[in-house]
Amino acid sequence: MALEEKEEAIVVVNMENIQQQQQEHVSDHPILQGQKQPSFRRNDSLEIEARTTSHARHSKGPSTAMILQLAFQSLGIVYGDIGTSPLYVYSSTFTHGIKHNDDILGVLSLIFYTLTLIPLLKYVFFVLRATDNGDGGTFALYSLICRYARVGLIPNRQAEDADVSNYQLELPNKRASKLKSMLENNHFMKLFLLFATMLGTSMVIGDGVLTPCISVLSAVGGIKEAANQITENQIVLISVAILIGLFMVQRFGTDKVGYSFAPIICIWFAFIGGIGVYNFIKHDTSVIKAINPKYIVDYFTRNKKDAWISLGGVVLAITGTEALFADVGHFTVRSIQISMCSVTYPALILAYVGQASFLRKNNDLVGDTFYKSIPDSLYWPMFVIAVLAAIIASQAMISGTFSIIQQSLSLGCFPRVRIVHTSAKYEGQVYIPEVNYILMIACIAITVGFKNTTKIGNAYGIAVVFVMTLTSAFLVLIMIMIWKTHILLILTYVLVIGSVELVYLSSVLYKFEQGGYLPLAFAAILMFIMYVWNNVYQRKYYYELDHKISPEKLREVACDTSLSRLPGLAMFYSELVQGIPPIFKHYVANIPALHSVLVFVSIKSLPISKVPTEERFLFRRVQPKELNVFRCAVRYGYTDVRNEQEPFEKILVERLKEFIVKEYYCSQKLIQDGKNDESEDDKIDEISDGERVQEEIEKEIEVVEKASRAGIVHLIGENEVIASKGAGIAKRILIDYAYNFLKKNLRQSEKLFDIPHKHMVKVGMTYEL
């Protein structure tokens, strides 16, 4: 923390150590009655890595019945994508037909071990341990690393952040310390981690575009079995109609239809598992020997390069695996493990085994394996369930895309867009109109352009394997730095899981010209947008940090007799956490008046998923007290809702009054603690001091309430950003054209909160970056 801030009154709320004596006095005040009272201490150090902060709320875990209920519900949200893979895996693998009957055993063996190693072993038993206070996904891994090492590119970390109850820190061991030091002292590594996070995010969004295309097109394609006369173009039109309908209903929210997802997917798994057993018994039970990995070796020996190329089809068996991790925040780790091990994994294995048995007797039907292997009497029920399952798989990925963009936005990695919360019951369910229509247009274009699942499958594989590989890389960092895993286990993970994923990655990249370019092109566009926004976001922050107003200068301005103090409360918004933004000086120079109470509000994102509401506001007073000037850091996690149902200004004013009460009692207690043996006169003086403090508190709270009644004004910095004189052409294109184009066509800062326009004043200033 800057030395110039030492004169500020700093009150840090620690929710763990509640001192009984203080609780008795503070809780007497009416503003704090009914609240759990914290203890107070001064904390000026930034050396917080060596501290361990445990959870403040040790609640009892969910019951067995609740875990089982969540496991059932997770079937409809998590497994739609991976569950619909049997629609197209064999047809995407044997694109040129089956050349040898034992090739079927080789591919089945590959599918079996891929499903076992990646979704089951890697994700269920390793990756799910790396949740960030229960939340998963690429940003969860990145936030964990940022929390344990200073690898963030914006210097807004404060010692008080570690006092948030779910901000966990532990002492690193020797090996972890070396890695931590290397990451913190290497700017390139910081950029690389951010770049990898952006790439993973872009690929997952790309997955959200491709999943609806391949799932719906594969499911609808089955209608050819009942209507031979239907053409490919008609199938494409039906698929496009379903996709348009799917995106049109997004604004209503998934909670309106979500209750039916789990039963449908459960029926789907029962159907594909049951049909798998039927085909296994009817056609060829000898496929069970594919459990022997020898058939994989034989497959590669016979087909050589073609076998390696076919891995791009095999990997489609694990599409949607990342959803296991990304959606864990809506459930629990145990519920995901139960549903995967007891339902999803067995059903998928039975489905692929049954299809392999069918193909052993029907090599020529590999192009339409799924529907050809269904008994005639079950065709129509299976077709309906398949289409519904494809829609559910698409819905899950679309919702996941919205959530990921919300997380990106909160960390300054994505332009401001309108986020609509579609459910009052489930805070994680969001809808982003602009993104929804872009996804819809992209899905329609891909479906109409490619027309079949083979080329879409080539594109799909690249998106899937890229995200998995990045997850493994982040997980290795977490194993070393946070979990302190034994080096032999880390090496085993890298050699087994890492090598398998790299082989698959090399295979899908080979199909770059056959559709594989699509997710890379899509990711490149998204990453350019994210890079432009994040880069200028950093430059703006550093500009404000370099030109911030010192507390001494602020006191000088506030005490200037030429300035008039108007009745009212002004909230001045900024993203600068340490110091007063330069735009304040610009405001005072043009409008020589200040409101009676002034609060500088800093919006800050912490590298954690959620910040408890009672710990969100961190106030500091700018001395002297008579100025009535405060600073407030409003802290959010990357999944927190920033547009609460209760008006933001009302919440902030209430928290400000609580701060005033706590600050007075804190200072009073510090004085009392400095006294040793008290005489009777001292006790009488103490009672008198208590009455005086009570009067001072009520007087200052009355000032705040009076100012609030007079009117609350929101002062928003409307910064015009231009490249500095003498800047190179690349910098001018980045700032003057790319960033300003995005800024002009997207939402403004007041949209982040419910700020009424009639109470808002925009203060303009030009930043030369």
Tab-separated table of C-alpha atoms in Angstrom, residues 205 208-210 212-213 239-251 398 401-402 431-448 522:
chain	number	residue	atom	x	y	z
A	205	ILE	CA	-16.852	-19.754	-27.000
A	208	GLY	CA	-20.482	-22.833	-28.056
A	209	VAL	CA	-20.865	-22.012	-31.759
A	210	LEU	CA	-20.002	-25.477	-33.095
A	212	PRO	CA	-25.420	-26.494	-31.781
A	213	CYS	CA	-24.379	-26.979	-35.429
A	239	SER	CA	-31.667	-27.633	-38.621
A	240	VAL	CA	-31.493	-23.873	-39.232
A	241	ALA	CA	-35.139	-23.485	-38.154
A	242	ILE	CA	-34.418	-25.359	-34.894
A	243	LEU	CA	-31.310	-23.234	-34.267
A	244	ILE	CA	-33.208	-19.976	-34.818
A	245	GLY	CA	-35.910	-21.116	-32.401
A	246	LEU	CA	-33.266	-22.126	-29.853
A	247	PHE	CA	-31.565	-18.727	-29.894
A	248	MET	CA	-34.860	-16.830	-29.902
A	249	VAL	CA	-35.940	-18.367	-26.571
A	250	GLN	CA	-32.646	-17.554	-24.809
A	251	ARG	CA	-34.020	-14.277	-23.448
A	398	ILE	CA	-24.798	-21.377	-25.184
A	401	THR	CA	-20.698	-19.043	-23.350
A	402	PHE	CA	-22.743	-16.291	-21.691
A	431	TYR	CA	-28.356	-13.721	-21.108
A	432	ILE	CA	-26.301	-11.374	-23.311
A	433	PRO	CA	-28.404	-10.103	-26.244
A	434	GLU	CA	-25.540	-8.920	-28.477
A	435	VAL	CA	-23.588	-12.144	-28.049
A	436	ASN	CA	-26.721	-14.265	-28.516
A	437	TYR	CA	-27.434	-12.837	-31.975
A	438	ILE	CA	-23.790	-13.076	-33.039
A	439	LEU	CA	-23.771	-16.754	-32.002
A	440	MET	CA	-27.014	-17.354	-33.908
A	441	ILE	CA	-25.662	-15.801	-37.106
A	442	ALA	CA	-22.410	-17.764	-36.784
A	443	CYS	CA	-24.273	-21.065	-36.200
A	444	ILE	CA	-26.540	-20.524	-39.209
A	445	ALA	CA	-23.591	-19.578	-41.426
A	446	ILE	CA	-21.613	-22.692	-40.411
A	447	THR	CA	-24.604	-25.015	-40.822
A	448	VAL	CA	-25.494	-23.637	-44.258
A	522	PHE	CA	-12.987	-17.467	-34.664
